[in-house]
GROMACS .gro file of C-alpha atoms in nm:
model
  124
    1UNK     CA    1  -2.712   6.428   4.312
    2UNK     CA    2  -2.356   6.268   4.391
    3UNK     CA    3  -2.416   5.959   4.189
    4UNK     CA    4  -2.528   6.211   3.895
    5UNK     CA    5  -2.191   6.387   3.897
    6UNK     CA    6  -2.000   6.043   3.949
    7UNK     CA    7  -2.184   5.861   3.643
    8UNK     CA    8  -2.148   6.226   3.410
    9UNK     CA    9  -1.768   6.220   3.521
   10UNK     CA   10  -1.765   5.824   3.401
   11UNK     CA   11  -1.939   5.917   3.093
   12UNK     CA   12  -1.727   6.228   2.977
   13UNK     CA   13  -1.405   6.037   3.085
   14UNK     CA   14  -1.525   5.756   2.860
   15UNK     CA   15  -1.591   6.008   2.570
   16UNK     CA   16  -1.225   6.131   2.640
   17UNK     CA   17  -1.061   5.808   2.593
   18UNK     CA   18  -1.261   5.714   2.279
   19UNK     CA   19  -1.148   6.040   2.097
   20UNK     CA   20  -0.775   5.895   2.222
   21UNK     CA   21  -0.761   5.588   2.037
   22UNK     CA   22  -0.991   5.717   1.725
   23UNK     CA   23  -0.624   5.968   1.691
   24UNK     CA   24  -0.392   5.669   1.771
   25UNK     CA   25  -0.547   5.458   1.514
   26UNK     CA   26  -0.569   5.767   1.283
   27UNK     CA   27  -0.190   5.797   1.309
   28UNK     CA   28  -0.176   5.460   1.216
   29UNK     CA   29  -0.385   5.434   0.918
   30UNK     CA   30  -0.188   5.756   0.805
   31UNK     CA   31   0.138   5.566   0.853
   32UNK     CA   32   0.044   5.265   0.669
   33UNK     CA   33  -0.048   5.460   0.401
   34UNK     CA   34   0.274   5.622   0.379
   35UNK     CA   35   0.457   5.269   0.436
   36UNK     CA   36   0.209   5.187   0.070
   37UNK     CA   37   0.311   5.526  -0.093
   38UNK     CA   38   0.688   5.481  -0.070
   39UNK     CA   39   0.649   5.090  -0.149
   40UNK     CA   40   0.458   5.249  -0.513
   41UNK     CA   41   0.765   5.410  -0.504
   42UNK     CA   42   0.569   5.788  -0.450
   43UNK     CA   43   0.781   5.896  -0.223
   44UNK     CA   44   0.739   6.279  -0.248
   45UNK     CA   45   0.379   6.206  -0.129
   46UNK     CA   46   0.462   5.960   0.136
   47UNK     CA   47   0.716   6.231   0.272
   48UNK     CA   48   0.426   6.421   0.282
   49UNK     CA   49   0.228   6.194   0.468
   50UNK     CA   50   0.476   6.093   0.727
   51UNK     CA   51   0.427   6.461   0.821
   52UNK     CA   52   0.111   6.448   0.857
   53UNK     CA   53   0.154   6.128   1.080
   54UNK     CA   54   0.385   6.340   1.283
   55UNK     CA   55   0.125   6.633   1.322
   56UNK     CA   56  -0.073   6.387   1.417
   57UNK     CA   57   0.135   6.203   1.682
   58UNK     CA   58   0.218   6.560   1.812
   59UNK     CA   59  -0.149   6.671   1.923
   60UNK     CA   60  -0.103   6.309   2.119
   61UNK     CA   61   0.167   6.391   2.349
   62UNK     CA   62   0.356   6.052   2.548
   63UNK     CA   63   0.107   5.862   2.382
   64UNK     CA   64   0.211   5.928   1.966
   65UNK     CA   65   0.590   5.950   2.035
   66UNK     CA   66   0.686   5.581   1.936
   67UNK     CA   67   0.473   5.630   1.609
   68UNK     CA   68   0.629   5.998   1.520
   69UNK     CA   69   0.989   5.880   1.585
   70UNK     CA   70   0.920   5.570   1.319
   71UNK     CA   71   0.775   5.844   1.082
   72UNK     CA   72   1.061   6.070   1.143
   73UNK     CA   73   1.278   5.795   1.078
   74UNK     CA   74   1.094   5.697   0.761
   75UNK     CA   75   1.151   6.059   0.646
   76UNK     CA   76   1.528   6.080   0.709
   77UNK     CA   77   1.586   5.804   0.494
   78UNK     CA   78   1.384   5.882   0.191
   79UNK     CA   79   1.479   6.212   0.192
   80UNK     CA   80   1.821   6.097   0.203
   81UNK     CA   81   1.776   5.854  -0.073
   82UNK     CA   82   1.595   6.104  -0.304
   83UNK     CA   83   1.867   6.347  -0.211
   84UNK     CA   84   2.143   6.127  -0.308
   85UNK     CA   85   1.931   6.087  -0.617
   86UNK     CA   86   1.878   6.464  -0.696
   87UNK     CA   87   2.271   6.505  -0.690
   88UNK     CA   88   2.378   6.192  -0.861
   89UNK     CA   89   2.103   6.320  -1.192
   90UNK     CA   90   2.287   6.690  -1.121
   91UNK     CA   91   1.983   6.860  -0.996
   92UNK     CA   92   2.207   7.031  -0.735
   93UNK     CA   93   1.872   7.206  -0.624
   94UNK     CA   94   1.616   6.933  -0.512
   95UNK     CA   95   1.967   6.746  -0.412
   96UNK     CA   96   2.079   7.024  -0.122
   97UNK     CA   97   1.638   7.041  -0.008
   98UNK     CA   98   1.618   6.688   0.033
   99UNK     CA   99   1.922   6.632   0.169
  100UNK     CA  100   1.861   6.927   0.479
  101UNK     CA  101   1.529   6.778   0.546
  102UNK     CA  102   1.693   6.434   0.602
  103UNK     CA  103   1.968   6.619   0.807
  104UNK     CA  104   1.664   6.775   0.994
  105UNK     CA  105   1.528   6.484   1.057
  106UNK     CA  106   1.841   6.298   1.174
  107UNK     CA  107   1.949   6.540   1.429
  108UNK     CA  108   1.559   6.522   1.573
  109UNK     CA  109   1.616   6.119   1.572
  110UNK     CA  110   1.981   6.146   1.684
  111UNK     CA  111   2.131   5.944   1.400
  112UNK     CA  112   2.472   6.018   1.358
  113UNK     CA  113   2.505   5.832   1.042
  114UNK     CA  114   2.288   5.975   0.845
  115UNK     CA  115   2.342   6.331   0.977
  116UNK     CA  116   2.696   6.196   0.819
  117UNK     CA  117   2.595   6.110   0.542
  118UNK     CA  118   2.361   6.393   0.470
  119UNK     CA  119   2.676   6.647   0.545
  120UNK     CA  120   2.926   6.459   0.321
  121UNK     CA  121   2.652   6.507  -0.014
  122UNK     CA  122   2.596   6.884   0.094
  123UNK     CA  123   2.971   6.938   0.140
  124UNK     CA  124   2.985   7.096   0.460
   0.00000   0.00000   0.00000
């Protein structure tokens, strides 16, 4: 009866780790697709996707942080960019959204600079 409960623990541990790395390399294959979207130059739908890396990296824990800081990174400086974008084509609007959600995004990564940056476009 022991070995039973040792060999069912080995099994369900096994089952545990397998549905581990399936997420990892989901979180992955979501993040290279972003990395394609923005390089197609989509990068309202890679912004979107980054986010979903992130959700993804976030049911992780420890083990999706390295991937969900790159993604937040990623997303602080397209959303800068299309910010900077938005308010050089006066479209004051989609200029002050994008530009918060990159100055979101830099405070979670700590990046000075482009909290900086995003603060001198929205004026404040």
């Amino acid at each position: 009866m022991k070995q039973v409960k040792i060999i069912l623990i080995f099994v369900l541990a096994g089952f545990v780790l397998s549905a581990v790395a399936q997420t990892i390399n989901e979180a992955g294959t979501v993040f290279n697709e972003a990395i394609q979207l923005a390089k197609d130059e989509q990068n309202e739908a890679a912004v979107k996707i980054y986010d979903k890396c992130i959700n993804i990296c976030e049911q992780l824990g420890e083990e999706g942080e390295d991937l969900k800081m790159k993604a937040q990174t990623q997303i602080t400086i397209m959303c800068s960019k299309m910010g900077i974008d938005a308010y050089k084509t006066k479209k004051p609007d989609e200029a002050i959204a994008y530009l918060n959600k990159s100055y979101k995004y830099a405070e979670i990564i700590v990046d000075k600079k482009a909290m900086d940056k995003a603060t001198k476009y929205l004026g404040y």
